[in-house]
Amino acid sequence: MEQQSVHGIILTATQIQSPAMDAPTVSLVVPMHDEAGNIAPLYQRIRQCLDAVGESWELVCVNDGSRDDTLIRLEALRAQDDRVVVVDLARNFGKEAALTAGLDHARGQVAIPLDADLQDPPELVPLMLKKWREGYDVVNAVRGVREGEGFLKRVTAHVFYRSINKLSDLEIPRDTGDFRLLSRPVLDALKQLPERRRFMKGLFAWVGFRTTEVLYRRDPRLSGKTKFNYWRLWNFALEGVTSFSTVPLRLSSYLGFIVSLCAFIYAVKIIAATLIFGDAVRGYPTLMVVTLFLGGVQLMALGVMGEYLGRVYEESKQRPIYLVRKVDRSTRMQGDDAHD
Ligand code: UDP
Ligand code: MG
């Protein structure tokens, strides 16, 4: 069968040095939530372009609580080709957790996260591997052209990258999704990051390592529709900011300070006016405006604190990032169901 011809073949120099002799060069890690229609084309394209260049690979598919036929189709594919690994999560844990699960189960010398919808072209993988062999640990795929993404999505993405890079010390590369090559040392570093709520783009940037880029053209989604509407994207952006920046906390104290200063100046003015012109029972509108304004500012500051407190609460529960129902992989590679 064809999988034997692949798992048995040509060990490259790097594989010979590696302790796990049967480990493939590259693990393609794909989080999947309701992606039944994309599985076959994705597999075909990966196979075509990686077998052509003779790289050994595995395809780690994480079924993130799909409600369609995703799991059935994955298992069928897995029966055909044992380079396919199926990690079935206990429920929908969200893309970031699914990706973490996939990366934890990847056994390759490098791992590359991909979107199931073929928005990240597997044809780029050989070029990324070339860069890795030149000595880079991280190869970011940077979107040159974004096809099939509306004006609003492009603008909001732009604003997001600008503000997160201003607000945090970290430089999150612009126009780079999760599609990137991560070498084994980077994967091991990622496993050491304990946070439960994972903003992967930020974590990838945080670990650092020798990084380079390749440019690509982002195609529109192949089939199905995006799981990220604007509300989810907004929450995702908030997640990013609160994970990597405490500037909003500081801003809210500054805002409080400025408002108090204004209130103080205004109080001086009122007292002076009362002393000079006497006390007239007027000023209901002013009172109302000031009270409402202060109330608003206080609620806002409380909300910001709440966001962070909520994160501390989530982290302190120490729940696992994801739960695996079952891992399906070739027995020739000793499967490990471990996860943190
Ligand atoms: N995804 C997932 N779990 C979720 C939502 C999405 O694993 O809860 C996967 C999805 O199947 C796809 C990838 O994350 O492989 C990116 O999702 P999508 O294409 O909907 O996002 P977009 O490209 O529009 O940002
Ligand atoms: Mg997509």
XYZ file of C-alpha atoms and ligand atoms in Angstrom:
366
model
C 0.000 0.000 0.000
C 1.049 3.499 -0.655
C 1.464 4.478 2.968
C 4.174 1.869 3.402
C 5.992 3.232 0.453
C 5.966 6.536 2.224
C 6.659 5.590 5.776
C 9.316 3.155 4.746
C 11.170 5.449 2.356
C 14.221 7.557 2.040
C 15.313 8.936 5.332
C 16.724 12.389 4.901
C 19.824 13.426 6.818
C 17.744 15.340 9.352
C 15.545 12.324 10.022
C 18.530 10.115 10.694
C 19.726 12.475 13.404
C 16.299 12.639 14.954
C 15.639 10.302 17.887
C 12.248 9.156 16.617
C 13.279 7.322 13.483
C 9.778 6.846 12.185
C 8.806 10.483 12.657
C 7.790 12.159 9.430
C 9.448 15.389 8.384
C 6.334 17.456 8.433
C 3.065 17.272 10.356
C 0.246 19.234 8.790
C -2.133 20.150 11.571
C -5.711 20.942 10.635
C -8.411 21.964 13.148
C -11.801 21.031 11.710
C -15.247 22.119 12.693
C -17.931 21.105 10.186
C -15.546 20.742 7.282
C -16.823 17.503 5.704
C -16.846 18.998 2.218
C -13.238 20.108 2.385
C -11.549 16.927 3.599
C -11.123 15.095 0.286
C -9.828 18.106 -1.690
C -7.497 19.047 1.153
C -6.030 15.550 1.337
C -5.659 15.363 -2.447
C -3.789 18.623 -2.640
C -1.491 17.827 0.245
C -0.711 14.448 -1.234
C -0.065 15.826 -4.671
C 2.329 18.517 -3.680
C 4.214 16.709 -0.915
C 4.606 13.336 -2.581
C 5.845 15.099 -5.695
C 8.793 16.516 -3.786
C 9.334 13.300 -1.828
C 8.816 14.694 1.668
C 7.501 12.390 4.362
C 4.439 13.806 6.048
C 1.514 13.122 8.297
C -1.816 14.873 8.346
C -3.089 15.500 11.861
C -6.800 16.290 11.678
C -8.477 17.502 14.829
C -12.220 17.043 14.833
C -13.398 19.953 16.960
C -16.915 18.793 17.783
C -18.239 18.810 14.231
C -21.961 18.286 13.745
C -21.668 17.056 10.162
C -19.900 14.054 8.612
C -16.403 15.305 9.328
C -15.473 12.479 11.701
C -16.870 9.714 9.497
C -15.007 11.032 6.492
C -11.814 11.434 8.481
C -12.013 7.864 9.687
C -12.588 6.634 6.148
C -9.544 8.556 5.001
C -7.523 7.236 7.889
C -8.399 3.669 6.864
C -7.068 4.410 3.376
C -3.855 6.130 4.314
C -2.126 5.685 7.629
C -0.328 8.961 7.341
C -3.603 10.458 8.455
C -3.986 10.919 12.207
C -7.414 11.689 13.617
C -7.684 13.415 16.976
C -11.307 13.543 18.029
C -12.037 16.095 20.747
C -14.775 15.507 23.295
C -16.736 18.568 22.104
C -16.222 21.866 20.320
C -13.393 23.578 22.176
C -12.798 26.329 19.624
C -10.141 26.738 17.007
C -7.310 27.759 19.310
C -7.763 24.731 21.569
C -8.166 22.407 18.577
C -4.959 23.715 17.111
C -3.166 23.190 20.416
C -4.429 19.599 20.470
C -3.156 19.064 16.938
C 0.253 20.511 17.682
C 0.545 18.347 20.795
C -0.149 15.239 18.742
C 2.150 16.144 15.870
C 5.199 13.935 15.642
C 6.953 15.548 12.730
C 10.215 17.439 12.920
C 8.222 20.465 11.960
C 4.516 21.221 12.196
C 2.456 23.454 9.957
C -1.064 24.485 10.989
C -3.451 24.769 8.048
C -7.074 25.799 7.659
C -9.285 23.004 6.385
C -10.931 25.238 3.807
C -7.800 25.379 1.631
C -7.384 29.073 2.252
C -3.811 28.205 3.119
C -2.345 26.534 0.020
C -0.335 23.361 0.809
C 1.736 24.142 -2.293
C 3.661 26.557 -0.120
C 4.915 23.794 2.179
C 7.985 22.790 0.124
C 9.146 26.411 0.118
C 8.666 26.625 3.887
C 10.652 23.424 4.346
C 13.428 24.908 2.233
C 13.623 27.906 4.564
C 13.630 25.586 7.576
C 16.559 23.654 6.118
C 18.346 26.972 5.701
C 18.215 27.210 9.480
C 15.021 29.057 10.376
C 12.793 27.794 13.177
C 9.666 29.699 12.230
C 8.533 30.449 8.686
C 5.492 32.733 8.602
C 3.258 32.667 5.565
C 2.289 36.261 4.929
C -0.873 37.014 2.980
C -0.135 39.165 0.002
C -3.581 39.090 -1.530
C -6.732 38.224 0.401
C -9.280 36.847 -2.007
C -12.917 36.552 -1.073
C -12.632 38.690 2.026
C -14.809 41.761 2.100
C -13.635 45.321 2.558
C -14.877 45.371 6.142
C -12.914 42.266 7.100
C -9.729 43.707 5.622
C -10.188 47.033 7.411
C -10.999 45.426 10.758
C -8.022 43.082 10.411
C -5.796 46.076 9.723
C -7.101 48.004 12.740
C -6.683 44.910 14.909
C -3.030 44.346 14.042
C -2.233 48.031 14.433
C -3.817 48.336 17.844
C -2.542 45.087 19.299
C 0.994 45.930 18.267
C 0.648 49.379 19.851
C -0.887 48.038 23.045
C 1.532 45.194 23.747
C 5.308 44.879 23.772
C 4.961 42.000 21.414
C 5.159 42.394 17.642
C 2.423 40.205 16.147
C 3.235 39.977 12.441
C 0.601 41.561 10.248
C -1.358 39.510 7.721
C -0.077 36.246 9.144
C -2.618 33.671 10.255
C -1.821 30.388 11.886
C -0.318 29.144 8.619
C 3.376 28.917 9.427
C 6.137 26.401 9.885
C 7.133 25.611 13.469
C 10.253 23.576 14.160
C 10.482 21.011 16.958
C 12.194 23.390 19.428
C 9.380 25.908 18.879
C 6.743 23.215 19.413
C 8.434 22.191 22.647
C 8.539 25.819 23.735
C 4.824 26.194 23.012
C 4.077 23.185 25.190
C 5.684 24.990 28.097
C 3.217 27.847 27.947
C 0.621 26.999 30.544
C -2.214 29.352 29.692
C -5.613 27.805 29.248
C -7.062 30.466 27.026
C -4.836 30.438 24.047
C -4.429 33.239 21.597
C -2.176 31.249 19.295
C -0.949 34.076 17.094
C 0.282 35.862 20.181
C 1.884 32.730 21.628
C 3.681 32.029 18.349
C 5.084 35.553 18.376
C 5.929 35.383 22.076
C 8.208 32.348 21.805
C 10.354 34.091 19.196
C 13.140 31.975 17.578
C 14.738 32.629 14.206
C 11.909 33.742 11.992
C 11.472 34.418 8.319
C 8.570 34.912 5.935
C 7.220 33.676 2.644
C 4.515 35.525 0.706
C 1.372 33.892 -0.611
C -1.979 34.590 -2.052
C -4.932 33.767 0.178
C -7.693 32.100 -1.791
C -11.371 32.218 -0.900
C -12.847 29.423 1.193
C -13.390 26.237 -0.838
C -16.702 25.086 0.600
C -18.907 25.743 3.612
C -18.913 29.092 5.333
C -16.687 30.857 7.819
C -17.200 30.147 11.504
C -15.992 33.577 12.446
C -18.674 36.215 12.170
C -17.901 39.748 13.284
C -19.044 39.148 16.848
C -16.693 36.167 17.196
C -13.896 38.134 15.588
C -14.486 40.984 18.046
C -14.266 38.571 20.963
C -11.165 37.041 19.423
C -9.593 40.505 19.231
C -10.488 41.200 22.888
C -8.918 37.866 23.792
C -5.746 38.935 22.004
C -5.562 42.280 23.750
C -6.274 40.980 27.238
C -3.831 38.078 26.754
C -0.917 40.217 25.807
C -1.448 43.685 27.195
C -2.359 45.334 30.467
C -2.502 48.760 28.837
C -6.340 48.911 29.052
C -6.051 48.597 32.851
C -3.633 51.491 32.933
C -5.754 53.505 30.511
C -8.758 53.140 32.759
C -6.787 54.543 35.693
C -5.654 57.471 33.536
C -9.196 58.073 32.433
C -10.331 58.007 36.056
C -7.617 60.495 36.917
C -8.535 62.905 34.116
C -12.217 62.777 34.966
C -11.496 63.386 38.654
C -9.348 66.360 37.717
C -12.154 67.837 35.606
C -14.616 67.188 38.423
C -12.304 68.939 40.868
C -11.923 72.013 38.654
C -15.646 72.117 38.145
C -16.238 71.819 41.893
C -13.953 74.819 42.512
C -15.930 76.788 39.958
C -19.265 75.880 41.549
C -18.054 76.705 45.059
C -16.656 80.032 43.882
C -19.892 80.847 42.057
C -21.976 79.958 45.127
C -19.814 82.109 47.398
C -19.947 85.090 45.069
C -23.471 84.909 43.661
C -25.224 83.026 46.463
C -27.039 79.719 46.303
C -29.699 79.439 43.702
C -31.559 76.156 43.333
C -30.716 75.554 39.774
C -28.290 73.313 37.983
C -30.320 70.155 37.743
C -29.069 69.498 34.170
C -25.440 69.934 35.212
C -25.909 67.592 38.133
C -27.527 64.996 35.962
C -24.833 65.204 33.307
C -22.011 64.960 35.787
C -23.575 62.062 37.677
C -24.296 60.081 34.550
C -20.869 60.757 33.106
C -19.066 59.678 36.253
C -21.287 56.620 36.554
C -20.456 55.678 32.975
C -16.750 56.069 33.453
C -16.818 53.997 36.601
C -18.732 51.199 34.965
C -16.331 51.218 32.074
C -13.302 50.973 34.328
C -14.997 48.200 36.275
C -15.720 46.390 33.021
C -12.071 46.533 32.012
C -11.039 45.184 35.404
C -13.690 42.511 35.076
C -12.214 41.341 31.764
C -8.889 40.709 33.425
C -10.375 39.275 36.575
C -12.375 36.889 34.390
C -9.166 35.702 32.788
C -7.522 35.150 36.155
C -10.571 33.143 37.202
C -10.468 31.017 34.042
C -6.759 30.354 34.439
C -7.007 29.579 38.130
C -9.413 26.723 37.467
C -6.544 24.913 35.743
C -8.833 22.949 33.496
C -7.246 21.181 30.543
C -7.202 23.128 27.281
C -9.031 20.321 25.492
C -10.212 16.786 26.090
C -9.527 14.008 23.638
C -12.183 11.414 22.992
C -10.006 9.248 20.805
C -6.775 9.347 18.838
C -6.629 7.294 15.700
C -3.179 6.777 14.298
C -1.087 4.088 12.723
C 0.092 1.513 15.253
C 3.524 1.595 13.729
C 3.955 4.900 15.449
C 3.377 4.419 19.127
C 0.297 6.500 19.693
C 0.163 8.743 22.679
C -3.078 10.073 23.949
C -1.392 12.434 26.311
C -2.450 16.003 26.458
C -2.034 18.793 28.929
N -12.405 25.825 13.403
C -12.341 24.943 14.480
N -13.172 25.135 15.549
C -14.069 26.166 15.615
C -14.109 27.068 14.520
C -13.276 26.866 13.433
O -11.553 24.002 14.480
O -14.782 26.280 16.607
C -11.516 25.607 12.233
C -12.225 25.540 10.900
O -12.736 24.259 10.644
C -11.132 25.919 9.919
C -10.303 26.909 10.737
O -10.651 26.707 12.108
O -10.309 24.822 9.575
C -10.556 28.345 10.322
O -11.935 28.636 10.357
P -12.650 29.531 9.272
O -12.186 29.161 7.895
O -14.121 29.454 9.535
O -12.106 30.975 9.651
P -11.654 32.161 8.669
O -10.743 31.571 7.633
O -12.910 32.684 8.088
O -10.964 33.129 9.585
Mg -11.082 30.046 6.460
